[in-house]
C-alpha positions as a printed NumPy array, in Angstrom:
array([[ -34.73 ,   55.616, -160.861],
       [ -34.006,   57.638, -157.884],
       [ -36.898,   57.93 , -155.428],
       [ -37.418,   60.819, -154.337],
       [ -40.335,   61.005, -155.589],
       [ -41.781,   59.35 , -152.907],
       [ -40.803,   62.043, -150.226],
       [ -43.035,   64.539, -151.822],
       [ -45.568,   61.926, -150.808],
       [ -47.617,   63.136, -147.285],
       [ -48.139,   59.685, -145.363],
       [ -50.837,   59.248, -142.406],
       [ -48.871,   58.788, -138.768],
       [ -49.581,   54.604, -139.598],
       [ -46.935,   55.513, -142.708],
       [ -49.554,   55.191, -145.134],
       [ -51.593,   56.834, -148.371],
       [ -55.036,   56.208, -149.834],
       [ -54.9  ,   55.12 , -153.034],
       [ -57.227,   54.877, -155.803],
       [ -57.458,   52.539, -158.628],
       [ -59.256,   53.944, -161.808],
       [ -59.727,   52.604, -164.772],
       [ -57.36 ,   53.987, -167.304],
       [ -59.977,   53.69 , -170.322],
       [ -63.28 ,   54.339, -169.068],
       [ -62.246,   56.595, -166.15 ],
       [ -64.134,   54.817, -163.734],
       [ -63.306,   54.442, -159.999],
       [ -62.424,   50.637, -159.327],
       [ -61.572,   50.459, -155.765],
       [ -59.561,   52.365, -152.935],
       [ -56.706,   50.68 , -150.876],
       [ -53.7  ,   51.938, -148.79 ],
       [ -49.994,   51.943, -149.846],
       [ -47.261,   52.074, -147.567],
       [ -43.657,   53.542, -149.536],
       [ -42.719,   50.401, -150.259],
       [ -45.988,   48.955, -151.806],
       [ -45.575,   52.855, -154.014],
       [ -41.936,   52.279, -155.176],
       [ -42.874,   48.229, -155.784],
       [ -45.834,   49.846, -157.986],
       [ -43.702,   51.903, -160.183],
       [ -40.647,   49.532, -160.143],
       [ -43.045,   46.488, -161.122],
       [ -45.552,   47.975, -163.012],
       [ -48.847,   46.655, -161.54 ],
       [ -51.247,   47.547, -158.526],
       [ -48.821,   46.956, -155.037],
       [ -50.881,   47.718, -151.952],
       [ -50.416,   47.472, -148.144],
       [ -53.502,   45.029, -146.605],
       [ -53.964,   46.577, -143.19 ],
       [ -56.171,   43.926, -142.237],
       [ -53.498,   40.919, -143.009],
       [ -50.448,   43.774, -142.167],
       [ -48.735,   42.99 , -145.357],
       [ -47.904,   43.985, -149.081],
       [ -50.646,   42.54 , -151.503],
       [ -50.115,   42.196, -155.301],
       [ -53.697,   42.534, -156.273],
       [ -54.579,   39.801, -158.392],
       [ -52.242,   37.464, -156.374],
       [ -55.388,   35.606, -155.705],
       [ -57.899,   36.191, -157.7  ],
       [ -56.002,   36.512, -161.252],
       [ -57.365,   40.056, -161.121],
       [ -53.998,   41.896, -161.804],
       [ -54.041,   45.755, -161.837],
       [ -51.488,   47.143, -164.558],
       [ -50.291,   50.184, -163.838],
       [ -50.798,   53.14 , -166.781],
       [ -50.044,   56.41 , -164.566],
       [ -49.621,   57.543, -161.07 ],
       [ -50.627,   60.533, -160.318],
       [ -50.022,   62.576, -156.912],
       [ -53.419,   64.699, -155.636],
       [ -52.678,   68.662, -154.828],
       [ -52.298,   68.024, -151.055],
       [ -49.783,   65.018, -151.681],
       [ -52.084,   62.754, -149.363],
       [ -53.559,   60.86 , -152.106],
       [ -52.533,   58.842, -154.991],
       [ -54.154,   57.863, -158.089],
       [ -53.353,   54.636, -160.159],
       [ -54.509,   54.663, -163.359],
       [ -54.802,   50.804, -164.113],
       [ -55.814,   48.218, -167.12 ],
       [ -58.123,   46.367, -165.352],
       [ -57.344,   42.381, -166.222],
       [ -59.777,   40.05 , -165.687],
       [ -62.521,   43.368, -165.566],
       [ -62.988,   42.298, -161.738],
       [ -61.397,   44.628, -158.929],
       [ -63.951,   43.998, -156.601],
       [ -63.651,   40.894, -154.214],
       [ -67.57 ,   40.257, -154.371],
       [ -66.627,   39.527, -158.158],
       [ -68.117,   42.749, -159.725],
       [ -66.151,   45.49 , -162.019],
       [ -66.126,   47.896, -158.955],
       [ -66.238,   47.965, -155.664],
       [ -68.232,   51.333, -155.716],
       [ -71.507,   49.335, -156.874],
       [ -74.364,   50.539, -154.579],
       [ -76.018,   53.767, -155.312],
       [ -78.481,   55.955, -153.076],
       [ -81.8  ,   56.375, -154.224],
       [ -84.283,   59.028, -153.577],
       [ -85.375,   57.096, -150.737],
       [ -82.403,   56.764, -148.715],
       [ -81.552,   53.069, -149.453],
       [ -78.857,   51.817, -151.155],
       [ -79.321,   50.403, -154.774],
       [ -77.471,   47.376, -156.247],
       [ -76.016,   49.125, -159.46 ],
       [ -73.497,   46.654, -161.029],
       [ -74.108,   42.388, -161.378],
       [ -71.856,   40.197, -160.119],
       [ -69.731,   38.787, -163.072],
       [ -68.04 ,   35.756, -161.414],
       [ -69.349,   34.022, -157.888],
       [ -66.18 ,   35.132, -155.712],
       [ -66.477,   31.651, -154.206],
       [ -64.978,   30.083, -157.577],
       [ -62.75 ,   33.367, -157.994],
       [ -61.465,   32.307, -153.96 ],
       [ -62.037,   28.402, -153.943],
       [ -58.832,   27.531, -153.626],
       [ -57.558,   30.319, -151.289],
       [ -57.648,   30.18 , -146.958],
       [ -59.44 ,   33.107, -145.781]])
């Protein structure tokens, strides 16, 4: 596969793209990351969720970890080119690291404060016990 592809791609001046994860069935929004072009053509080429970690400044197979593998359905480019969408099967039904579906699990109420939405389905203490932080 020729790549292209990725040049229509408009990366921020760190050489990056947001990227969200969605759930391919339900539609819901799982989590947001950043890819770099090689964490983009590793996602195609590999078939599962390939992000950049800016925080450990290196690729991250999600699920590499956790068990929590994203496989990848679609990938979609928005209007502006500045965004991707990954339309993912969800293994595991965890994408959050505090062990809940989502990571978009707090809601504001009509009060201003932020609601717990979604329960944690696995303590991300057993989902990380055997991992260095």
């Amino acid at each position: 596969m020729e790549n292209s592809w990725l040049d229509e791609v408009i990366w921020d001046d760190k050489g990056l793209v947001p990227a969200i994860a969605q759930d391919w069935s339900s539609g819901r929004i799982l989590m947001v990351a950043w890819m770099n072009r090689e964490a983009l053509e590793l996602t195609v080429r590999e078939q599962r969720a390939i992000y950049w970690s800016r925080s450990r400044g290196k690729l991250w197979r999600k699920g590499e970890e956790s068990g929590h593998v994203q496989r990848l359905h679609e990938l979609r480019l928005d209007c502006d080119g500045d965004v991707v969408l990954l339309q993912v099967e969800q293994i595991g039904e965890i994408a959050c690291h505090t062990g809940r579906e989502s990571c978009f699990y707090r809601k504001l109420d009509n009060n201003g404060e932020w609601q717990v939405t979604d329960p944690v389905q696995k303590d991300p203490h057993e989902i990380y016990a055997n991992q260095e932080k």
